[in-house]
């Protein structure tokens, strides 16, 4: 005589299988969250705010824009890296082939704002349009070393490895 299993049994079996499948993933997610918090804790003071005043001219008219962006300090003297488009608005239009002639931008002022709210005048020292990167540094050497990301012990991510991005939103410094 064959035994007939009731639908309740199959539901319980399916629920048990689902729990077994999800619990290792949940444990991995908790581990990943903890690792992300550790990365954030180590790098958060290295993320600063950059305030830029940029003058755009086009068609004989000039417009002044104020922008804020995040930058990451990469050495104790204050060398920092950020998106070039944050300090050079014409780099945003570089991909446009029909950019009108005579469009230009000029960086009027640039300030680095630390976590404590202190502001330092800064200058752009290198622009890489292909990678959309700008390297900036304070015009005067900081009195105390700035918190920075140590580029000596970088990990090389593999395909499908999780990546943690540390940034700030809103009033960032």
CSV table of C-alpha atoms in Angstrom, one decimal, residues 6-171:
chain,number,residue,atom,x,y,z
A,6,UNK,CA,-0.6,15.5,2.7
A,7,UNK,CA,0.0,19.0,1.3
A,8,UNK,CA,0.8,20.2,4.8
A,9,UNK,CA,3.9,18.0,4.9
A,10,UNK,CA,5.1,19.4,1.5
A,11,UNK,CA,4.6,22.9,2.7
A,12,UNK,CA,6.6,22.2,5.9
A,13,UNK,CA,9.3,20.5,3.9
A,14,UNK,CA,9.5,23.5,1.5
A,15,UNK,CA,9.6,26.0,4.4
A,16,UNK,CA,12.4,24.0,6.1
A,17,UNK,CA,14.4,23.9,2.8
A,18,UNK,CA,13.9,27.6,2.3
A,19,UNK,CA,15.1,28.4,5.9
A,20,UNK,CA,18.2,26.2,5.4
A,21,UNK,CA,19.0,28.0,2.2
A,22,UNK,CA,18.5,31.5,3.5
A,23,UNK,CA,20.2,31.3,6.9
A,24,UNK,CA,23.7,31.0,5.5
A,25,UNK,CA,23.0,33.9,3.2
A,26,UNK,CA,21.7,36.0,6.2
A,27,UNK,CA,24.8,35.1,8.2
A,28,UNK,CA,26.9,36.2,5.2
A,29,UNK,CA,25.0,39.5,4.9
A,30,UNK,CA,25.6,40.2,8.6
A,31,UNK,CA,29.3,39.5,8.1
A,32,UNK,CA,29.4,41.8,5.1
A,33,UNK,CA,27.6,44.5,7.0
A,34,UNK,CA,30.1,44.3,9.8
A,35,UNK,CA,33.0,44.4,7.4
A,36,UNK,CA,31.4,47.5,5.7
A,37,UNK,CA,31.0,49.2,9.1
A,38,UNK,CA,34.7,48.5,9.8
A,39,UNK,CA,35.7,50.0,6.5
A,40,UNK,CA,33.5,53.0,7.1
A,41,UNK,CA,35.0,53.5,10.6
A,42,UNK,CA,38.5,53.4,9.3
A,43,UNK,CA,37.9,55.7,6.3
A,44,UNK,CA,35.2,58.2,7.4
A,45,UNK,CA,37.6,60.9,8.6
A,46,UNK,CA,39.4,60.8,5.2
A,47,UNK,CA,36.3,61.9,3.3
A,48,UNK,CA,36.1,65.7,3.2
A,49,UNK,CA,33.9,68.3,1.6
A,50,UNK,CA,35.2,70.4,-1.3
A,51,UNK,CA,33.5,73.8,-1.9
A,52,UNK,CA,34.1,75.1,-5.4
A,53,UNK,CA,33.0,78.4,-7.0
A,54,UNK,CA,33.0,78.0,-10.7
A,55,UNK,CA,32.5,80.7,-13.4
A,56,UNK,CA,30.9,79.4,-16.6
A,57,UNK,CA,30.8,81.6,-19.7
A,58,UNK,CA,28.8,80.9,-22.8
A,59,UNK,CA,27.3,83.0,-25.5
A,60,UNK,CA,28.9,86.2,-24.0
A,61,UNK,CA,27.2,85.6,-20.7
A,62,UNK,CA,28.8,84.6,-17.5
A,63,UNK,CA,27.3,82.6,-14.6
A,64,UNK,CA,28.8,81.8,-11.2
A,65,UNK,CA,28.0,78.4,-9.6
A,66,UNK,CA,28.8,77.2,-6.2
A,67,UNK,CA,29.2,73.4,-5.8
A,68,UNK,CA,30.0,71.0,-3.0
A,69,UNK,CA,31.5,67.5,-3.6
A,70,UNK,CA,33.2,64.7,-1.6
A,71,UNK,CA,36.9,64.1,-1.9
A,72,UNK,CA,39.1,61.5,-0.4
A,73,UNK,CA,42.3,62.5,1.3
A,74,UNK,CA,45.1,60.2,0.2
A,75,UNK,CA,48.1,61.5,2.1
A,76,UNK,CA,48.8,63.4,5.3
A,77,UNK,CA,49.7,66.6,3.5
A,78,UNK,CA,46.2,66.9,2.3
A,79,UNK,CA,46.4,65.6,-1.3
A,80,UNK,CA,42.9,64.5,-2.2
A,81,UNK,CA,41.1,63.0,-5.2
A,82,UNK,CA,37.6,63.8,-6.4
A,83,UNK,CA,35.6,63.8,-9.6
A,84,UNK,CA,36.9,66.3,-12.2
A,85,UNK,CA,33.4,67.2,-13.1
A,86,UNK,CA,33.0,68.7,-9.6
A,87,UNK,CA,35.6,71.4,-10.3
A,88,UNK,CA,35.5,71.6,-14.1
A,89,UNK,CA,32.0,71.8,-15.4
A,90,UNK,CA,33.1,71.7,-19.1
A,91,UNK,CA,34.3,68.1,-18.5
A,92,UNK,CA,30.6,67.2,-18.2
A,93,UNK,CA,30.0,68.4,-21.7
A,94,UNK,CA,33.1,66.8,-23.1
A,95,UNK,CA,31.1,63.8,-24.3
A,96,UNK,CA,28.7,66.0,-26.2
A,97,UNK,CA,29.9,66.4,-29.8
A,98,UNK,CA,27.8,69.4,-30.5
A,99,UNK,CA,29.1,71.5,-27.7
A,100,UNK,CA,28.7,75.1,-28.6
A,101,UNK,CA,31.9,77.0,-29.2
A,102,UNK,CA,33.0,79.5,-26.6
A,103,UNK,CA,31.8,77.5,-23.6
A,104,UNK,CA,34.4,77.6,-20.9
A,105,UNK,CA,34.6,77.3,-17.1
A,106,UNK,CA,37.0,78.9,-14.7
A,107,UNK,CA,37.6,77.8,-11.1
A,108,UNK,CA,37.2,80.9,-9.0
A,109,UNK,CA,37.8,79.4,-5.6
A,110,UNK,CA,38.4,76.0,-4.1
A,111,UNK,CA,38.2,75.1,-0.4
A,112,UNK,CA,38.7,71.9,1.5
A,113,UNK,CA,36.4,71.5,4.5
A,114,UNK,CA,37.6,69.1,7.2
A,115,UNK,CA,35.5,67.0,9.5
A,116,UNK,CA,35.8,69.7,12.2
A,117,UNK,CA,34.4,72.4,9.9
A,118,UNK,CA,37.8,74.1,9.3
A,119,UNK,CA,38.3,75.4,5.8
A,120,UNK,CA,41.5,75.6,3.8
A,121,UNK,CA,42.1,77.2,0.4
A,122,UNK,CA,43.1,74.6,-2.1
A,123,UNK,CA,44.4,74.2,-5.7
A,124,UNK,CA,44.0,71.7,-8.4
A,125,UNK,CA,47.3,70.0,-9.1
A,126,UNK,CA,46.3,67.4,-11.7
A,127,UNK,CA,43.4,66.8,-14.0
A,128,UNK,CA,42.7,63.5,-15.8
A,129,UNK,CA,39.8,63.9,-18.2
A,130,UNK,CA,39.8,60.3,-19.3
A,131,UNK,CA,39.3,59.0,-15.8
A,132,UNK,CA,37.2,62.1,-14.6
A,133,UNK,CA,39.6,62.6,-11.7
A,134,UNK,CA,41.0,65.8,-10.2
A,135,UNK,CA,43.8,65.9,-7.5
A,136,UNK,CA,43.7,68.8,-5.2
A,137,UNK,CA,45.8,69.9,-2.2
A,138,UNK,CA,45.7,72.8,0.3
A,139,UNK,CA,47.7,75.8,-0.8
A,140,UNK,CA,49.3,76.0,2.7
A,141,UNK,CA,50.7,72.8,4.3
A,142,UNK,CA,48.3,71.7,7.1
A,143,UNK,CA,49.6,72.3,10.7
A,144,UNK,CA,48.6,68.8,11.7
A,145,UNK,CA,48.6,65.7,9.4
A,146,UNK,CA,45.3,65.2,7.8
A,147,UNK,CA,43.5,61.8,8.2
A,148,UNK,CA,43.9,59.9,5.0
A,149,UNK,CA,43.3,56.6,3.3
A,150,UNK,CA,46.4,54.4,3.3
A,151,UNK,CA,47.0,53.5,-0.3
A,152,UNK,CA,49.8,51.1,0.7
A,153,UNK,CA,47.5,48.2,1.6
A,154,UNK,CA,44.8,48.3,-1.0
A,155,UNK,CA,43.0,45.1,-1.9
A,156,UNK,CA,42.5,44.1,-5.5
A,157,UNK,CA,38.8,43.2,-5.9
A,158,UNK,CA,37.8,40.2,-8.0
A,159,UNK,CA,34.8,39.8,-10.2
A,160,UNK,CA,31.6,39.9,-8.1
A,161,UNK,CA,33.4,40.9,-4.9
A,162,UNK,CA,31.4,43.3,-2.7
A,163,UNK,CA,32.8,46.9,-2.7
A,164,UNK,CA,32.2,49.4,0.0
A,165,UNK,CA,31.9,53.1,-1.0
A,166,UNK,CA,32.3,55.7,1.8
A,167,UNK,CA,30.7,59.1,1.2
A,168,UNK,CA,28.7,61.7,2.9
A,169,UNK,CA,25.4,63.3,2.0
A,170,UNK,CA,23.9,66.7,2.9
A,171,UNK,CA,26.0,69.1,4.9
